[in-house]
XYZ file of C-alpha atoms in Angstrom:
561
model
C 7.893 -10.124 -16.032
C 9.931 -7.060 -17.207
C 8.882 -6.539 -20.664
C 10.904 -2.723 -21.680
C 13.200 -1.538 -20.188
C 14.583 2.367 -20.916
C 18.133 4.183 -20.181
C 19.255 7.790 -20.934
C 22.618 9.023 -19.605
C 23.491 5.993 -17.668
C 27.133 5.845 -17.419
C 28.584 5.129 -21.421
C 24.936 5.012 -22.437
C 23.645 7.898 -23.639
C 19.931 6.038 -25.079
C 19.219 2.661 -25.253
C 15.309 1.019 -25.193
C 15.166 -2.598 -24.839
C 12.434 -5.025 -25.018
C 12.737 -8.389 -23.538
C 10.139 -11.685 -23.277
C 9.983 -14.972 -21.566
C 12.497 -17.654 -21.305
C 16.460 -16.690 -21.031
C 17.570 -13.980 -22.330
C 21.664 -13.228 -22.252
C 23.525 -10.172 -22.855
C 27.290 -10.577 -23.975
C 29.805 -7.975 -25.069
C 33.560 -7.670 -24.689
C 35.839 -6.843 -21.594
C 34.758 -3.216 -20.246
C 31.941 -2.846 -22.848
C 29.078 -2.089 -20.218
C 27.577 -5.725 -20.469
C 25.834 -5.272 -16.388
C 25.111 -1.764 -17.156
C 21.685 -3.302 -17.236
C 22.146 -4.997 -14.456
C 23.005 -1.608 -12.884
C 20.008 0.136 -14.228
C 17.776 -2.563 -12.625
C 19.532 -2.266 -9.408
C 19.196 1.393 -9.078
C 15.133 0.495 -9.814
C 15.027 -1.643 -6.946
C 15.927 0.992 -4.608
C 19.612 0.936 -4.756
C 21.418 3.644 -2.987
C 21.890 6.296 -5.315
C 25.072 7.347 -6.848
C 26.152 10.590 -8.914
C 29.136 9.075 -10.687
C 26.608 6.577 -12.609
C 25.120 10.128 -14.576
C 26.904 10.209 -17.903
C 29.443 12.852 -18.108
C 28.198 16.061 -19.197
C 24.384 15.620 -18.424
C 22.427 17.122 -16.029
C 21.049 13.607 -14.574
C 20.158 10.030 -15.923
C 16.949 8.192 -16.164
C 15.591 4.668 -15.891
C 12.392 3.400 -16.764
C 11.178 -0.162 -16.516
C 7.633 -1.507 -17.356
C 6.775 -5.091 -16.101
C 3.864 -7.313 -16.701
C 2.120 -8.488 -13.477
C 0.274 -11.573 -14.853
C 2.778 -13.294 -13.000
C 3.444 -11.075 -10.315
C 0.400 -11.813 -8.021
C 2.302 -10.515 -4.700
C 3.525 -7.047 -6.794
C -0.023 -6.721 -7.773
C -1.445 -7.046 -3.972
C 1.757 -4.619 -2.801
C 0.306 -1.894 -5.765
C -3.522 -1.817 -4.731
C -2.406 -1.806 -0.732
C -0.422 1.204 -1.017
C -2.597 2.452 -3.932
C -0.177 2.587 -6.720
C -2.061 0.502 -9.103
C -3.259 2.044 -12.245
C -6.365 1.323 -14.037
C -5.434 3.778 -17.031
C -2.505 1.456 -17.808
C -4.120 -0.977 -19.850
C -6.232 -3.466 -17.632
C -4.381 -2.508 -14.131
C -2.162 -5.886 -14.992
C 1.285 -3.560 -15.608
C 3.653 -1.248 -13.746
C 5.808 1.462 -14.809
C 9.110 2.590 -12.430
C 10.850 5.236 -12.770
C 13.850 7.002 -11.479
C 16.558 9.824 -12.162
C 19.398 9.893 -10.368
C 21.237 13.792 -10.918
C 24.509 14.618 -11.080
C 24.575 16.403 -7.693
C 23.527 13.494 -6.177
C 19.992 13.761 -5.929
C 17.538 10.960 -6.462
C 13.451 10.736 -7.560
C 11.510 7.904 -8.071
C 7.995 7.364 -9.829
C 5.463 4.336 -9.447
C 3.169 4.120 -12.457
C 3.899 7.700 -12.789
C 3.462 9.032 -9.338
C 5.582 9.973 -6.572
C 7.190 7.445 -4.528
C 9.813 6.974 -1.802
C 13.109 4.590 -2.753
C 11.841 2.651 0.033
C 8.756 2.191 -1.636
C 10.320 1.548 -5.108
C 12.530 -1.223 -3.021
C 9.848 -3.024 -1.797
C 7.718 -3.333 -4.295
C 11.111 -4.229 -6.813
C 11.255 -7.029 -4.534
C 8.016 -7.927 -5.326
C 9.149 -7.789 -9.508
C 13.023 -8.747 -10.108
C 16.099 -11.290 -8.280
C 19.499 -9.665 -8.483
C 22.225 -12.688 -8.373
C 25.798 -11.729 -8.608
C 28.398 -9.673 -6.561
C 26.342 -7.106 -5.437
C 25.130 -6.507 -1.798
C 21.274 -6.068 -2.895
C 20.585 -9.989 -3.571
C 17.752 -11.100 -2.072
C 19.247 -14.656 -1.010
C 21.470 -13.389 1.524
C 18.751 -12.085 3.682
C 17.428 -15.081 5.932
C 13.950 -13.709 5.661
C 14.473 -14.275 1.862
C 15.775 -17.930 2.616
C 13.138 -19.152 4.816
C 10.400 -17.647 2.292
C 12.308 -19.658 -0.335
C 12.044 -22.504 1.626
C 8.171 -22.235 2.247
C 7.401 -21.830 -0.862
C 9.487 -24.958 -2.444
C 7.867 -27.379 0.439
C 4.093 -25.492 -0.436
C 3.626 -24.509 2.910
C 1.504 -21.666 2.088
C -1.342 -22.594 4.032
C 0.224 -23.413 7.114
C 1.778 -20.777 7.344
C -1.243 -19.092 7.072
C -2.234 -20.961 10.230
C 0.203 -20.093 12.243
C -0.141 -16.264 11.156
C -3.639 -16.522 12.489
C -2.958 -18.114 15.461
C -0.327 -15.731 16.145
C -2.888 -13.121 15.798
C -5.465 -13.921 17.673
C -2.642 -14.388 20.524
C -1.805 -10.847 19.773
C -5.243 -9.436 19.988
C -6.085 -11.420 23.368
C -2.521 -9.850 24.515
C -3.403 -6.478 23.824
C -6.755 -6.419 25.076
C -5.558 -7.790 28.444
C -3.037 -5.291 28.533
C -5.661 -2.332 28.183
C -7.230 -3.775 30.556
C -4.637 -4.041 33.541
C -3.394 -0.377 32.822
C -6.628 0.961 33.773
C -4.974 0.482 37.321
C -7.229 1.000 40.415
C -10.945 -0.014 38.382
C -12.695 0.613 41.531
C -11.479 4.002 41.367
C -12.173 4.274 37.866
C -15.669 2.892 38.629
C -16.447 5.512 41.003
C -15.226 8.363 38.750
C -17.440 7.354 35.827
C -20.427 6.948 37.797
C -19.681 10.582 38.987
C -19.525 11.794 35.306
C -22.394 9.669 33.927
C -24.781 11.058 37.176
C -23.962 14.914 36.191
C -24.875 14.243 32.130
C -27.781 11.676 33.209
C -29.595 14.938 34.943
C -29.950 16.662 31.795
C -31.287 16.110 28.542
C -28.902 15.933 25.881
C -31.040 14.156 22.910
C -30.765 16.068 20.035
C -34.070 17.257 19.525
C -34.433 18.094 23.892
C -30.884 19.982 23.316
C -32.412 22.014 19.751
C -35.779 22.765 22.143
C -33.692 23.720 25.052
C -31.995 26.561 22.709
C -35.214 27.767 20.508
C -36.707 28.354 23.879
C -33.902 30.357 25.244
C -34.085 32.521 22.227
C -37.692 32.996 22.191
C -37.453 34.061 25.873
C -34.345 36.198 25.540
C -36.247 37.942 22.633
C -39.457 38.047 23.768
C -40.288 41.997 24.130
C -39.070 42.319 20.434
C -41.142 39.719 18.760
C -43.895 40.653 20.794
C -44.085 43.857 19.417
C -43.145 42.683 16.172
C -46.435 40.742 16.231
C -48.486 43.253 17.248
C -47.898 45.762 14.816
C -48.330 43.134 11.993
C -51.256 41.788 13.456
C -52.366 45.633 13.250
C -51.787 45.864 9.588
C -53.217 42.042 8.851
C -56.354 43.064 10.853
C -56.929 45.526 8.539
C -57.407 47.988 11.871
C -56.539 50.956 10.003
C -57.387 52.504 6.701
C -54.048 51.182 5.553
C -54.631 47.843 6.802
C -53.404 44.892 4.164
C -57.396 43.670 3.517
C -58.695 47.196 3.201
C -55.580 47.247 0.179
C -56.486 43.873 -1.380
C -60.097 44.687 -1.651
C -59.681 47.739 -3.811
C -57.156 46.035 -5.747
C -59.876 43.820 -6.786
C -62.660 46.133 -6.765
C -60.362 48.318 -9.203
C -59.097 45.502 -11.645
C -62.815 43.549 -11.184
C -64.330 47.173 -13.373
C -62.332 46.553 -16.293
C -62.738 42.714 -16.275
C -64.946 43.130 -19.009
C -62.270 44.260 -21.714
C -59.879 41.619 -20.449
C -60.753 38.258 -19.845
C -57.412 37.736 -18.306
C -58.003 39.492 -15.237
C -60.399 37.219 -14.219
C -57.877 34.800 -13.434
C -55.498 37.713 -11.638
C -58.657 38.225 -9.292
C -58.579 34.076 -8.552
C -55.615 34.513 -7.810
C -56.010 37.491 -5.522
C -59.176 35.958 -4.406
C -56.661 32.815 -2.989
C -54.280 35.267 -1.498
C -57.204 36.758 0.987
C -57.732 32.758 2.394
C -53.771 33.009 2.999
C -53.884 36.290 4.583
C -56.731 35.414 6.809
C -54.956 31.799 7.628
C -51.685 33.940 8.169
C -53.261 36.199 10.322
C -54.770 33.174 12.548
C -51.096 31.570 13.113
C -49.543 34.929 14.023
C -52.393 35.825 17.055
C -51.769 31.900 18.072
C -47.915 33.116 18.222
C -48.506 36.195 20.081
C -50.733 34.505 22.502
C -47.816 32.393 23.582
C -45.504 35.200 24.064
C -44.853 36.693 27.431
C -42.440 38.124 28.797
C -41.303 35.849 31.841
C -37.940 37.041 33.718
C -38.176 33.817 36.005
C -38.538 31.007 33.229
C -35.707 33.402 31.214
C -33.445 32.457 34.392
C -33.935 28.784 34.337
C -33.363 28.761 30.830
C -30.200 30.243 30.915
C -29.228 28.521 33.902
C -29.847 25.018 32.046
C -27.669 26.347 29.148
C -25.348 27.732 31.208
C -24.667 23.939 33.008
C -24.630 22.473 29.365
C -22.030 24.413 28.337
C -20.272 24.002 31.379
C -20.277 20.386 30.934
C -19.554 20.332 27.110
C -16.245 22.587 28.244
C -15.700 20.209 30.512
C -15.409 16.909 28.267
C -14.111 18.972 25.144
C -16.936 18.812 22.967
C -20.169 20.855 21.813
C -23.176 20.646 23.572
C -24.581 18.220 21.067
C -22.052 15.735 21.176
C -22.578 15.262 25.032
C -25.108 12.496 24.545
C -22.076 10.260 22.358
C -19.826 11.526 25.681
C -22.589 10.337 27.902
C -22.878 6.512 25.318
C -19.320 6.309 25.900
C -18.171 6.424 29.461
C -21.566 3.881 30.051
C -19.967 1.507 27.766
C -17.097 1.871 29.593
C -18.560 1.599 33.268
C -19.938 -1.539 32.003
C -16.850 -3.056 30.835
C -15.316 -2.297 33.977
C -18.129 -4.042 35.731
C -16.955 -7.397 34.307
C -13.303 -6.714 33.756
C -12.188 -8.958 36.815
C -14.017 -11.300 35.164
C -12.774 -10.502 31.852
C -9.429 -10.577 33.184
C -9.611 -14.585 34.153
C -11.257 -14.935 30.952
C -8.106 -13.664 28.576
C -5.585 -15.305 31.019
C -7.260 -18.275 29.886
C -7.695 -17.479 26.858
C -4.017 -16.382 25.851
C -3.182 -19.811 26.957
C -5.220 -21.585 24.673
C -4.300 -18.812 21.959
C -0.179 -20.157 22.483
C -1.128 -23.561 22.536
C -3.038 -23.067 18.728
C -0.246 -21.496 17.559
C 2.635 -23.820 18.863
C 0.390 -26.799 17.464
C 0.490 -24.843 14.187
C 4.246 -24.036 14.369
C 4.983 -27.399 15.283
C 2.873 -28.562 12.038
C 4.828 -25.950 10.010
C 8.727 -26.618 11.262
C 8.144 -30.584 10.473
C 7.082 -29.382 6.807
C 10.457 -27.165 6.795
C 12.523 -29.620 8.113
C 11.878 -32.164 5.672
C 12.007 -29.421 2.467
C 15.097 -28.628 3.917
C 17.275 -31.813 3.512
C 15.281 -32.239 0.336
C 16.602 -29.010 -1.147
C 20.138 -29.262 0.412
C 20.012 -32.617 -1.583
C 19.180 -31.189 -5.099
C 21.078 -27.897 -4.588
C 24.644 -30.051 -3.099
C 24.012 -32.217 -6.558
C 23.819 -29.329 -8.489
C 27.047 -27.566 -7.548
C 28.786 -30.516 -8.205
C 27.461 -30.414 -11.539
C 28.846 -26.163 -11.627
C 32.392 -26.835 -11.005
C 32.347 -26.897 -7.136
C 33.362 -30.812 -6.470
C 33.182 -32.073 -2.721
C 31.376 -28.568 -2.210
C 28.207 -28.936 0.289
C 25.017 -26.727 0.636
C 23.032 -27.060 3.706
C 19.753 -25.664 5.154
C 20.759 -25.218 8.916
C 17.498 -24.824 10.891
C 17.439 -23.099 14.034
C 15.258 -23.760 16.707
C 13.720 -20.233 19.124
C 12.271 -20.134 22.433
C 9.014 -18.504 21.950
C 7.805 -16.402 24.564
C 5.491 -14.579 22.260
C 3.548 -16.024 19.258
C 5.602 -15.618 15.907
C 4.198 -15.025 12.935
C 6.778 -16.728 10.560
C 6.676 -20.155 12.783
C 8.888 -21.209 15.496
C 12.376 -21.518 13.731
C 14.449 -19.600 11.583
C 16.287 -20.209 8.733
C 20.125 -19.905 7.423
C 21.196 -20.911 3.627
C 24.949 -22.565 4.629
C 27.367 -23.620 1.549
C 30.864 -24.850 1.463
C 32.703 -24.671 -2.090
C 35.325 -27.193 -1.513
C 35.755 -30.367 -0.162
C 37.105 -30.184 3.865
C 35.930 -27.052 4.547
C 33.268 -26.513 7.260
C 30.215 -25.176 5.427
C 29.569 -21.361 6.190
C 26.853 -18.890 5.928
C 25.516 -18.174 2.667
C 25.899 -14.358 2.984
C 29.327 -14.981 4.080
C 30.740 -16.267 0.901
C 33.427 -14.196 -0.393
C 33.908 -15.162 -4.215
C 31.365 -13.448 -6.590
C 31.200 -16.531 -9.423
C 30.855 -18.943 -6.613
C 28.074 -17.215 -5.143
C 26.294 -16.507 -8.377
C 26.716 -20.455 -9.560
C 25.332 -21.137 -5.920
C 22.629 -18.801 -6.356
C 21.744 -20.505 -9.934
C 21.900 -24.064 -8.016
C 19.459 -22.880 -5.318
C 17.171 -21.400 -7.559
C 17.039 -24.658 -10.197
C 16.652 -26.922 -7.184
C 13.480 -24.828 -6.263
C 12.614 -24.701 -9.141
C 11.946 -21.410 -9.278
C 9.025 -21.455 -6.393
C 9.289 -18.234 -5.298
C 6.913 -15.632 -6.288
C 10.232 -13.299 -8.179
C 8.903 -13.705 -11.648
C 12.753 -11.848 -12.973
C 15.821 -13.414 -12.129
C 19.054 -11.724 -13.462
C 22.443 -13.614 -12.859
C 25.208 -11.329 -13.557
C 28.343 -13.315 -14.238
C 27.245 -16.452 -13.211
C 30.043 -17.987 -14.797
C 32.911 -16.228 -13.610
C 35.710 -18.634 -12.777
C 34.539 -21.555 -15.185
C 34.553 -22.608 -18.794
C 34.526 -26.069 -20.705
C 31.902 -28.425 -19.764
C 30.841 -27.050 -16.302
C 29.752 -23.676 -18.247
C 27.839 -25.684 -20.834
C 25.862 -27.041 -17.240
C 25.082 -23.896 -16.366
C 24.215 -22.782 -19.451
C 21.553 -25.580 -19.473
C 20.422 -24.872 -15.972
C 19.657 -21.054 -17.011
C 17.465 -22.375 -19.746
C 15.621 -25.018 -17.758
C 14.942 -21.967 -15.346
C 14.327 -20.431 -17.992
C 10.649 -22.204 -18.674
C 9.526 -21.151 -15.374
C 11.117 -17.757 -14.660
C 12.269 -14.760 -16.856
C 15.854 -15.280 -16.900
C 18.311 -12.151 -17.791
C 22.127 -13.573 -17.408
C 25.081 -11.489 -18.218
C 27.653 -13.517 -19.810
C 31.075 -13.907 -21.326
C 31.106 -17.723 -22.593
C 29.690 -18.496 -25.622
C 28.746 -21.869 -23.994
C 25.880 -20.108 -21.890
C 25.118 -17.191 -24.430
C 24.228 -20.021 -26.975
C 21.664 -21.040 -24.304
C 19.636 -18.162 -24.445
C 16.059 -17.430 -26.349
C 17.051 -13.864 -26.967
C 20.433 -12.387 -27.169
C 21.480 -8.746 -26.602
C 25.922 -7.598 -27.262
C 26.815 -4.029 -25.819
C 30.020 -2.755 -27.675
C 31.534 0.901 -27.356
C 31.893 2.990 -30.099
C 33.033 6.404 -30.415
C 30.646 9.324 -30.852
C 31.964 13.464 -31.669
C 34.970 12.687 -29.408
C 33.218 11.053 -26.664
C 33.354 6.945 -26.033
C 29.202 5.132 -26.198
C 28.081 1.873 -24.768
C 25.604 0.681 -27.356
C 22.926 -2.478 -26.901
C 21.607 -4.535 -29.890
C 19.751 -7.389 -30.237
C 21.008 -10.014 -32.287
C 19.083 -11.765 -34.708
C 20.120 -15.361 -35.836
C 22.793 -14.423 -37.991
C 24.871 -11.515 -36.050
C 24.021 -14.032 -33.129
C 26.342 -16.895 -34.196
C 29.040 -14.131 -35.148
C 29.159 -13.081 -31.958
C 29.288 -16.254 -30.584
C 32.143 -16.483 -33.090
C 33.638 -14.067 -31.752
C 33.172 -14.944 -28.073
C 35.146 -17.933 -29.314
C 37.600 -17.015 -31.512
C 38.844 -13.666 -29.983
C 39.626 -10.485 -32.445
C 40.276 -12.890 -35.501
C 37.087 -14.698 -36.308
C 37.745 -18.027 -38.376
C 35.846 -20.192 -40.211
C 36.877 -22.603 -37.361
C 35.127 -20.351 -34.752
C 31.976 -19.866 -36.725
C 31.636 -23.637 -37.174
C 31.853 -23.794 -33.712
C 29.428 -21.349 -32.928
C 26.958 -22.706 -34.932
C 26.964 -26.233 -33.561
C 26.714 -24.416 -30.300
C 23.122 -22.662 -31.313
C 22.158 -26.183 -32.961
C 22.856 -27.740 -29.377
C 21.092 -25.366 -27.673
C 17.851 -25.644 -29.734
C 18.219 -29.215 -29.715
């Protein structure tokens, strides 16, 4: 549900901030006031192609900000947290901030819950949020994906859908594995190359800890003459073989400090200590002779060394990798071998399989299209009915459902979907999206929606002159209609009769005013008493009279009646 919604610069508005809550909601204002400037603003936040002449003359760019309430956006929510938009910061993760400027040169940004997005983005997850109905290209009726998700979700067909998504699927995943399979081409040739590759990696020994041994080794070896006499001369000095040897040193270290332990008790423990360093030297000295004893310097074991290493690199230039990730090389292409063992097999397998797979899924499509086709002549019913009701006598509204030859598995079912509507009586009934007049297509849009009562997952709906074309009686209907959508849906309907403004739960009138020399759209929300005046006024004209106001009262006691 949009709850705020924020303009600077837009067009005649320089600033407006409006906050809006459940039910309907109308928005009134005399001829060429700006009343679907919000309208506009909501259009260009739901990914509508950007446009410089909409930046108010004389600023740099202008900026829209809505904020919307998911707690009845379930679908918006999923959308946020798959592309990982949401935002724990705002509140409890349940709302969502857009945002967008649109500059005078023509350049566009947009912002989702204050970072970064594409307008394709912003689009799709708008469509997630708000319903534009009116004379604009961006309503989400006219596109038959739209329709037939209408139409699912009025007949509840939710989980059968479901069921044929799965079953389409699974088809898909039997498909593709087959089709790996079969471009492997000659597998007896493939065969014979893997066992080739697996027999040069199976003669060496590429676990980690053989490959870490092989290379110690060849260090040791390549190195030998230097750590051999490395050894030797510490062993010389550990041995205490000289009068400088490290023994001979440590002994008159204590024999020096042990004469003036007597003045200093402390020094008894430095002599411990020293005392303990003697077992370490002696236990050093031990390992070091066992290290020199294995030492030797041995040009032929060097060689085979270094020609091991020499066929391990080969190999790991060979596949692309380092020598240690040979063995995962070596995992792989015997996984493979043995898949190609049984792929003839395998191969009978899927065919059957994928049969069986098409089967599910036409036994789930078929399930699904009977569940369409009888939502479909109950909603051309209800909708036909409630034309009448708008003005359109003899006018007809059918759900055409189209039959496809699947070859493939489709997700969305085995038919598609077309709204069709005729507004007067005689006339062959025509695509939905085909409809030329604006009012008609906004009071058809208002029937549809009423006679689904409001089942799909939009939780805004904004009709912007839905009654263009009408008055009397008929816009008294729709007036009512809006509000009995109204307990289901948010509701935002730009208006001119005071027979559907009277309607709403919350009314907002734009007027112009001038500002320093310059003309200003302004947006106010009326309370009860500036509310009947302007119904007065949508009544009465320029000269409000008692007559009017009369009027317009009885019109907001109706309405909460």
């Amino acid at each position: 549900m949009l709850t705020h919604l924020a303009i600077r610069n837009f067009a005649v508005a320089s600033q407006s901030d409006l906050e809006f809550g459940t039910g309907l909601t109308v928005i009134s204002g005399e001829t060429g006031a700006g009343k679907s400037l919000l309208v506009d603003a909501l259009g260009f936040l739901s990914g509508q192609r950007a446009d410089s002449g909409i930046v108010r003359h004389g600023a740099e760019r202008a900026e829209l900000h809505a904020e919307f309430s998911l707690d009845d956006a379930a679908p918006a929510l999923r959308w946020l947290r798959d592309n990982e938009l949401d935002d724990s910061t705002l509140g409890d993760g349940r709302t969502c901030q857009l945002r967008r400027t649109l500059r005078a040169d023509g350049g566009s940004r947009a912002w989702i819950n204050g970072r970064p997005a594409t307008i394709a983005q912003l689009g799709e997850l708008a469509g997630h949020l708000v319903e534009i109905h009116g004379q604009h290209e961006h309503q989400a009726l006219l596109a038959r994906g739209s329709q037939l998700a209408l139409l699912d979700a009025q007949a509840g067909n939710g989980a059968l859908l479901a069921d044929v998504r799965a079953a389409a699927q699974a088809w898909r995943a039997l498909a593709d594995e087959r089709e790996a399979l079969a471009g492997i081409g000659d597998v007896g040739e493939r065969r014979d190359w893997l066992r080739h590759q697996l027999s040069e990696l199976e003669d060496q020994a590429l676990a980690a800890d053989a490959v870490a041994d092989l290379f110690a080794s060849h260090r040791r070896h390549a190195n030998a003459a230097g750590l051999i006499q490395t050894c030797d001369t510490a062993l010389e000095r550990m041995r205490g073989e000289d009068d400088f040897g490290l023994p001979q040193a440590l002994q008159a270290l204590r024999h020096d400090l042990g004469r003036m332990r007597a003045h200093e008790p402390r020094l008894g423990e430095v002599d411990a200590m020293l005392d303990a360093a003697a077992i370490q030297l002696d236990e050093a000295t031990r390992l070091l002779e066992q290290v020199r004893d294995d030492l030797d310097i041995d040009p032929d074991q060097l060689a085979t060394l270094e020609s091991r290493l020499g066929r391990l690199h080969e190999l790991a230039r060979k596949h692309r990798v380092t020598p240690e990730e040979l063995l995962d090389v070596q995992t792989r292409l015997s996984d493979e071998l043995d898949q190609l063992d049984g792929a003839g097999e395998r191969l009978q397998q899927l065919d059957g399989e994928i049969e069986a797979a098409f089967a599910r899924w036409r036994s789930a499509a078929g399930t699904l299209g009977t569940a369409r086709r009888k939502a479909a002549k109950a909603l051309s019913s209800a909708t036909t009915a409630l034309i009448h009701e708008l003005g359109m006598g003899g006018g007809v509204f059918e759900v055409a459902i189209e039959a496809i030859e699947a070859t493939r598995p489709d997700p969305q079912g085995a038919e598609r979907v077309e709204f069709m509507v005729s507004a007067n009586a005689g006339q062959p009934p025509r695509a939905l999206r085909k409809v030329a007049s604006g009012g008609e297509l906004s009071r058809i849009s208002l029937a549809i929606e009423v006679a689904a009562l409001g089942h799909d997952a939009v939780p805004t709906m904004v009709f912007d002159e839905v009654d263009s074309g009408i008055g009397g009686a008929v816009a008294d209907i729709v007036g009512r209609k809006l509000r009995a959508l109204g307990a289901s849906r948010q509701v935002l309907c730009v208006t001119h009769l005071p027979q559907v403004a009277a309607k709403g739960h919350a009314h907002y009138r734009v007027h112009k005013a001038a500002s320093e020399g310059a003309t200003e759209s302004h947006v106010t929300r009326l309370d009860e008493r500036a509310r009947a005046e302007e119904l007065a006024r949508m009544l009465g004209g320029v000269e409000v009279s008692k007559e009017a106001r009369a009027a317009a009262r009885k019109l907001l006691a109706t309405a909460d009646a």
